[in-house]
Coordinates of C-alpha atoms in Angstrom, one line a residue:
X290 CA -57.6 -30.3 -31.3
X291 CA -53.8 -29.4 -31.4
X292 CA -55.5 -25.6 -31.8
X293 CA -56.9 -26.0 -28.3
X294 CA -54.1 -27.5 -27.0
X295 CA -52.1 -24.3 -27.9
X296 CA -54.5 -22.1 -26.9
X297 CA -54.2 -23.5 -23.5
X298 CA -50.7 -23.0 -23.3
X299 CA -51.1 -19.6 -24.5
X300 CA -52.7 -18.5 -21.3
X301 CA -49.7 -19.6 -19.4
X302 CA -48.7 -15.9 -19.3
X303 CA -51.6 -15.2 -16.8
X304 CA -49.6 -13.2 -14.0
X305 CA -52.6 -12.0 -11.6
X306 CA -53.0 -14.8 -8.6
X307 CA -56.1 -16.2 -8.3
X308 CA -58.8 -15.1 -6.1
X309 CA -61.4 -17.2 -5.0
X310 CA -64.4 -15.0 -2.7
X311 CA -65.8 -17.3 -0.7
X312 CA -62.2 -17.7 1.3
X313 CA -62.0 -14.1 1.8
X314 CA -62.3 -13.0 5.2
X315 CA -64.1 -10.0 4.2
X316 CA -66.3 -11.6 1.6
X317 CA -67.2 -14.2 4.8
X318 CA -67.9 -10.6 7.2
X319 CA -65.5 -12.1 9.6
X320 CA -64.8 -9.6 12.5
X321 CA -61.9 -7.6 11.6
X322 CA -61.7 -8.7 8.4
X323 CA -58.5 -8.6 6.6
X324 CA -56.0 -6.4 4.3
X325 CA -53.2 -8.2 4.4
X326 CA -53.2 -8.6 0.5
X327 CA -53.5 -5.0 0.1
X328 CA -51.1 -3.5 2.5
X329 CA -47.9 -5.7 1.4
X330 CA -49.1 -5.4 -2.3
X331 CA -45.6 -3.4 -3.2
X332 CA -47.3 -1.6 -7.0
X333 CA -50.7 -0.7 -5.3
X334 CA -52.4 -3.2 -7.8
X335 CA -54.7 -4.2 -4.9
X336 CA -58.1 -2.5 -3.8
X337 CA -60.6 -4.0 -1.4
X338 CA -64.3 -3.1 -2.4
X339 CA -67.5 -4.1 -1.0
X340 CA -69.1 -7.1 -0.5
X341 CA -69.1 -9.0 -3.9
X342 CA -66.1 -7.5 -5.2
X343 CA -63.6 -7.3 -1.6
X344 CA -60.4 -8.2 -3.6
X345 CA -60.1 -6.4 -7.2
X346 CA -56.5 -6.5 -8.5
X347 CA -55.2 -4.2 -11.7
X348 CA -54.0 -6.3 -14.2
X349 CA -51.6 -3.2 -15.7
X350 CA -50.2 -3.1 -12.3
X351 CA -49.7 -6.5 -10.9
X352 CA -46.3 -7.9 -11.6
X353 CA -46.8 -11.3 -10.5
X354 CA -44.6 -10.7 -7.4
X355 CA -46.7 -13.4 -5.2
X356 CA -46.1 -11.4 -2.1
X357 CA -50.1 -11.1 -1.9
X358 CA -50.6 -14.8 -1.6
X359 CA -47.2 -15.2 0.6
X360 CA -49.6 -13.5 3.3
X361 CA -53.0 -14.4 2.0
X362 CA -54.2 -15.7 5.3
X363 CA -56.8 -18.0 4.2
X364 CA -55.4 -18.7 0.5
X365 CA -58.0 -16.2 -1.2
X366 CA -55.5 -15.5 -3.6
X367 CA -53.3 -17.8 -5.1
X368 CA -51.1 -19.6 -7.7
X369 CA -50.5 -23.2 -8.9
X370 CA -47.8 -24.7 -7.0
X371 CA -47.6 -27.6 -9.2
X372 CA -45.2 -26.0 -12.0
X373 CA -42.7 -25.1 -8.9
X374 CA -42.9 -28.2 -7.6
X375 CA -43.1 -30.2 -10.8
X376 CA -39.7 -28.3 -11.6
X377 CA -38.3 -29.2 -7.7
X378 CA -38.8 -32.6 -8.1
X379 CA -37.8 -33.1 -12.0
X380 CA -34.3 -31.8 -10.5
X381 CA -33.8 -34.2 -7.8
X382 CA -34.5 -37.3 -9.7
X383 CA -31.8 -39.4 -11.0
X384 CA -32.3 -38.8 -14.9
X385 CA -32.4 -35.5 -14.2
X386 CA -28.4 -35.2 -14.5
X387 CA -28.4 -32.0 -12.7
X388 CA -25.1 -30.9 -11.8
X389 CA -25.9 -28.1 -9.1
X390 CA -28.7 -28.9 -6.3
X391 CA -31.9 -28.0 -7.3
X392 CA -32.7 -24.5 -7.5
X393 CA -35.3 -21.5 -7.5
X394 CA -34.1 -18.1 -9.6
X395 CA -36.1 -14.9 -9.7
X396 CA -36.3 -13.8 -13.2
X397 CA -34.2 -10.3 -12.3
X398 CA -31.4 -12.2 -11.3
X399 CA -29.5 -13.6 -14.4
X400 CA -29.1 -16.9 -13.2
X401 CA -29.7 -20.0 -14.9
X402 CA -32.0 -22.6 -14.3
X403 CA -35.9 -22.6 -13.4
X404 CA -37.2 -19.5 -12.5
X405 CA -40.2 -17.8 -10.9
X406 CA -41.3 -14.1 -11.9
X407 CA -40.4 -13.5 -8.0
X408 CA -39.2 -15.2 -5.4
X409 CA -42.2 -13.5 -3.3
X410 CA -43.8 -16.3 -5.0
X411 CA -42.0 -19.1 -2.9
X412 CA -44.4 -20.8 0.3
X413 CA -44.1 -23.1 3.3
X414 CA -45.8 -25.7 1.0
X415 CA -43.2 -25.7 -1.4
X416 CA -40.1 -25.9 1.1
X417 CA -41.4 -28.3 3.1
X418 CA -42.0 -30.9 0.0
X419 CA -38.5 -30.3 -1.1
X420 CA -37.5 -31.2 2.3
X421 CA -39.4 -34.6 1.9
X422 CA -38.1 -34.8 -1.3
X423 CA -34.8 -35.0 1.0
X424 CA -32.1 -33.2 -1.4
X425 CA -31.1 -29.4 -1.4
X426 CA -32.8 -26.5 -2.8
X427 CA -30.9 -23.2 -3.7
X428 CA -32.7 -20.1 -4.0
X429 CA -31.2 -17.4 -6.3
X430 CA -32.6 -14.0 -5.8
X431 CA -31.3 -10.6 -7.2
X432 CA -30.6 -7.1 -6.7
X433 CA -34.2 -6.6 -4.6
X434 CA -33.3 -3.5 -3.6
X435 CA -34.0 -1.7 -7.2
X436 CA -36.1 -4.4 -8.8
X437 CA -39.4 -4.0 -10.6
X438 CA -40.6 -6.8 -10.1
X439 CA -40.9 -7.7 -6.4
X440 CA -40.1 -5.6 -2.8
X441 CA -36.4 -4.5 -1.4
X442 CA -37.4 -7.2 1.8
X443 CA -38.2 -10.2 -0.1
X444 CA -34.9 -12.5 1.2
X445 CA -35.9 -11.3 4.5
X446 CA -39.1 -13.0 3.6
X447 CA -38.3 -16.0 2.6
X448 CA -36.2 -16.1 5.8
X449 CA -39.6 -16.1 7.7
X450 CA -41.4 -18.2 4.8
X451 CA -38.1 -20.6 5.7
X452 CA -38.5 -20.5 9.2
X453 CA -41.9 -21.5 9.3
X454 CA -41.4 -24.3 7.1
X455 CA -38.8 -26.2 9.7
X456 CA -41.4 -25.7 12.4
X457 CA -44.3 -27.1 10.5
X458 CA -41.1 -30.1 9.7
X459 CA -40.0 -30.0 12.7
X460 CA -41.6 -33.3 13.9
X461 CA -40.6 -35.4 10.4
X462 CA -36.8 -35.1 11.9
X463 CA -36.2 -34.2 8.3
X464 CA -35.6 -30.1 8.1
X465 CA -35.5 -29.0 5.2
X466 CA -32.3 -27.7 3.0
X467 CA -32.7 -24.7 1.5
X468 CA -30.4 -22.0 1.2
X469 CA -31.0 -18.1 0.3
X470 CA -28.6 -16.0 -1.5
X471 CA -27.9 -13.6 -4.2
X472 CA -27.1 -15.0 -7.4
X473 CA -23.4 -14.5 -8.4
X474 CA -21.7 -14.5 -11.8
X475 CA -21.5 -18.6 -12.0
X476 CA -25.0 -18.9 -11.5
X477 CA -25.3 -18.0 -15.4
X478 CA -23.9 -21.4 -15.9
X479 CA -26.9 -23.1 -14.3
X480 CA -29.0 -25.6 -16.4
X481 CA -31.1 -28.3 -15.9
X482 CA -30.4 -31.3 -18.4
X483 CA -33.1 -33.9 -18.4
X484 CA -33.7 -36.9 -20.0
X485 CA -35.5 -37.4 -23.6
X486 CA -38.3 -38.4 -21.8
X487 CA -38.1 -36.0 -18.9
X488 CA -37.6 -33.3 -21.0
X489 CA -41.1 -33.7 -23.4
X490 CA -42.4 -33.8 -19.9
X491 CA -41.2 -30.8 -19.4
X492 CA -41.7 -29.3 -22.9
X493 CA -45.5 -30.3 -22.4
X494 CA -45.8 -28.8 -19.2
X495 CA -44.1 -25.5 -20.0
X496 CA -45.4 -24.8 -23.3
X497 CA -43.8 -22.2 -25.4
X498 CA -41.6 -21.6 -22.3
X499 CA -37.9 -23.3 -21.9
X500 CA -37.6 -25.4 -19.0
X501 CA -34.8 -23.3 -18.4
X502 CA -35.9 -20.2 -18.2
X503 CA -39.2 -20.1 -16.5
X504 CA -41.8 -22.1 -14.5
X505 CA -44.7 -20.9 -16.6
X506 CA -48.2 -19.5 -14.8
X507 CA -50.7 -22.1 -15.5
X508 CA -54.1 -20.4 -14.5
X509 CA -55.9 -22.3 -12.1
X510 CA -59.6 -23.4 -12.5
X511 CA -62.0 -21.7 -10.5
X512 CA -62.7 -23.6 -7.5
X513 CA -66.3 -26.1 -7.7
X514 CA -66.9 -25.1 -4.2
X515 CA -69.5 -27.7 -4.4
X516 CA -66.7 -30.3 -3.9
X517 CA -65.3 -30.1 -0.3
X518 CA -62.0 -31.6 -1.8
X519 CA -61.6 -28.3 -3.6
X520 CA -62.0 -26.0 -0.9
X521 CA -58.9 -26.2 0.3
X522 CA -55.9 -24.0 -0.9
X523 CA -53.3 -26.0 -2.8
X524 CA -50.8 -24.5 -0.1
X525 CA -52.3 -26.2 3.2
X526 CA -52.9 -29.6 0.5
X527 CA -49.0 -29.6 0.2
X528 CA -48.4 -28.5 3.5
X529 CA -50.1 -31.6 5.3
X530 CA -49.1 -34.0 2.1
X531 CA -45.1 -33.1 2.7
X532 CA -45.5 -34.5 6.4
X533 CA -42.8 -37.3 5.9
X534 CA -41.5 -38.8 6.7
X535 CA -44.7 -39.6 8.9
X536 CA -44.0 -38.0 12.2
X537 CA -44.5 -40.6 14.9
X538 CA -47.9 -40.7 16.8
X539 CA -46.7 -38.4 19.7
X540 CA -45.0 -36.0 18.0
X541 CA -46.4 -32.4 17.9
X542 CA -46.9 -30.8 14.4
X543 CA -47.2 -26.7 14.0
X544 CA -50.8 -26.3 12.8
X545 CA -52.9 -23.2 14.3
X546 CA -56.6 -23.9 14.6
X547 CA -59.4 -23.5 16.9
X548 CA -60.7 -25.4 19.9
X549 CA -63.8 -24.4 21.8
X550 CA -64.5 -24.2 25.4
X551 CA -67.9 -24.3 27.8
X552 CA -68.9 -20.9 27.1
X553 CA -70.0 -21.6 23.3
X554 CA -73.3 -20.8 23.1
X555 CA -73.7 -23.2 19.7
X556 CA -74.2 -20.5 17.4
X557 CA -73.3 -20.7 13.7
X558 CA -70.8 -17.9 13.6
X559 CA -67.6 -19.4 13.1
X560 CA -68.9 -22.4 10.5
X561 CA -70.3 -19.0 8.8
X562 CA -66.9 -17.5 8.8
X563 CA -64.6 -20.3 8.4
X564 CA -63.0 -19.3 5.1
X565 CA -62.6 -22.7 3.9
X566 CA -65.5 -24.6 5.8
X567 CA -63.0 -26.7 7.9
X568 CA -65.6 -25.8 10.2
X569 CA -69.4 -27.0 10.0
X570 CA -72.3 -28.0 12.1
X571 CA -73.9 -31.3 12.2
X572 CA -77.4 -31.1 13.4
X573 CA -78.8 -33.8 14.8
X574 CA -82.1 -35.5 14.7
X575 CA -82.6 -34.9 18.0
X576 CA -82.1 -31.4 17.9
X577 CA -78.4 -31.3 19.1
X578 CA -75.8 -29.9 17.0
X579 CA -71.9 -31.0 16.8
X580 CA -69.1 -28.7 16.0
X581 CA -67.0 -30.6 13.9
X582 CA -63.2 -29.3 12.3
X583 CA -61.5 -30.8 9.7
X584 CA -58.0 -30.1 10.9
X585 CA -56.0 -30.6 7.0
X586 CA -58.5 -27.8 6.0
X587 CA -57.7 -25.3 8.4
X588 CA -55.5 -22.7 7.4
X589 CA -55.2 -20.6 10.7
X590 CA -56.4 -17.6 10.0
X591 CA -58.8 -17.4 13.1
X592 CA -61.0 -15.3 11.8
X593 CA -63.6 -18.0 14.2
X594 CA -61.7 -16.7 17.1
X595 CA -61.9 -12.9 15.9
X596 CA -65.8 -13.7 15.0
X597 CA -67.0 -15.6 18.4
X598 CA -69.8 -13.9 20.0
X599 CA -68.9 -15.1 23.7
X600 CA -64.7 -15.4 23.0
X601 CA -65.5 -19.4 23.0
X602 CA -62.5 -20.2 20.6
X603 CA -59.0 -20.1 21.8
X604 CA -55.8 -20.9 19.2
X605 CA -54.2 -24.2 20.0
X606 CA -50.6 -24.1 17.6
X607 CA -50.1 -27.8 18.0
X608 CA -51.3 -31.2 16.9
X609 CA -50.8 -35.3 17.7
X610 CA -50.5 -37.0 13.8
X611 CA -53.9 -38.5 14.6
X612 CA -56.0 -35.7 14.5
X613 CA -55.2 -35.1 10.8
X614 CA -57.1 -38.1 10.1
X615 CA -60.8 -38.0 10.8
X616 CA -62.9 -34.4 11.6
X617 CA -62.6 -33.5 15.5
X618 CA -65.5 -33.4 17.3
X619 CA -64.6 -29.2 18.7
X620 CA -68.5 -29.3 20.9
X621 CA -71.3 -31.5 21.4
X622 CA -74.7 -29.9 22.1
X623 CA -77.8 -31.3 22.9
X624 CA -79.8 -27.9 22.3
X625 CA -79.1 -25.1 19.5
X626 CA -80.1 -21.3 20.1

């Protein structure tokens, strides 16, 4: 038993993001399609192949920079945000005993305290539950401009990555506090001290890592796309779960998706292409069909809007709290095609 255990922890040196096909806007023939992963990939460790095999990424040349899944549209590709946030959160509680805000350090930059192989790695999900977390966050980044590791732009990055995040928390009236800088010569000093208990936490979680040191890659599962649940990226699961405090019924939250006008001609082209089936038809006994849109599950990518056949779908970038609740009801047909 402890043998397995230790294997497990063993593979929590996997770098290479996780890519899951059937979110892949070219693996769902979307119109357009999509090579955002390969075009910011800085160490051309990204190809894109045919159907089966869109997304193929060299092991030997990924570094783990993250800046793939910072732009993965649809969350395709991937990492487990739970180590990061784990680390976040262990920081801002009380036995934590932390005597710097909580912080974020690439692992080029010499600074103490948790780290993540690249600050490319860092997403709206995981500022915006810091922000509901409600205490400061320090990221450390270092000399980009030379590093191996990541790309010369990635603080302008997570400028953008910060941006967005105090839009989509705009409505909570809690932004969050993050700051971006370059680590300097103190930051060596940083540490996290935990309690006994926090720290076997810790230990656990990390493995052969130091808490320290590094927030280690713990593969993810492949998704059971069988269960709906699962079909959602962990990024737009955080995202909608660090909504608090709960913005008040008419507020407005930032959330791209579609809506559909009168010129749908009920055809099954966007559930089709809907990278994360946010989108489905309901047929109905009487041989009508409703378009129906899980809102939490819809990561904005718009390849329905690309995809339409008749230019039915428009963008609408903002939400009432309410509609997070229960699938919208997009069109109501009492005939299919």
């Amino acid at each position: 038993m402890i043998q397995g255990v230790l294997a497990r922890l063993d593979d929590a040196g996997n770098h290479v993001p996780r890519f899951t096909a059937p979110r892949c806007l070219l693996e769902r023939q979307a119109v357009g399609g999509c090579d955002a992963c390969h075009t910011t990939c800085p160490h051309q460790a990204i190809t894109l192949g045919t159907l089966g095999g869109s997304v193929q990424i060299d092991p030997a040349a990924c570094t783990g920079c993250g800046l793939c899944v910072q732009v993965c549209p649809s969350g395709a590709l991937e990492y487990n945000l739970e180590p990061a946030l784990q680390s976040v959160r262990d920081q801002q509680r009380p036995e934590s005993r932390a005597t710097d805000d909580a912080s974020l350090t690439c692992s080029q930059s010499g600074a103490g305290g948790p780290s993540l192989t690249c600050l490319g790695r860092v997403t709206p999900a995981l500022l915006s539950a810091a922000g509901a977390w409600g205490a400061p966050l320090t990221l450390l980044h270092g000399d980009c401009g030379d590093c191996p590791v990541g790309a010369p732009d990635v603080p302008a990055r997570l400028e953008r990555v910060l941006e967005e995040t105090q839009r989509l928390r705009a409505p909570t009236g809690r932004p969050a506090h993050v700051t971006i800088r370059r680590a300097a010569p103190e930051d060596t000093r940083r540490a996290l001290t935990v309690s006994r208990r926090g720290a076997f936490g810790a230990l656990f979680r990390a493995g052969k890592q130091h808490l320290a040191q590094g927030i280690p890659d713990s593969p993810l599962p492949f998704v059971n796309w069988s269960v709906p649940e699962d079909r959602t990226p962990q990024e737009w699961t955080w995202r909608a779960r660090s909504l608090k405090p709960a913005p008040p019924e008419d507020a407005a939250v930032l959330w791209p998706a579609p809506i559909v006008d009168e010129s749908c001609i009920d055809c099954p082209v966007c559930a089709n292409v809907c990278p994360t089936d946010a989108i489905t038809r309901d047929l109905q006994p009487d041989g009508g069909v409703k378009l129906l849109l899980n809102l939490s599950a819809c990561t904005g990518c718009m390849a329905c809007l690309h995809s339409c056949p008749p230019d039915a779908i428009h963008a609408q970038t903002h939400w009432r709290p309410a509609a997070f609740r229960a699938p919208l009801l997009l069109r109501e047909s009492h005939s299919v095609m």
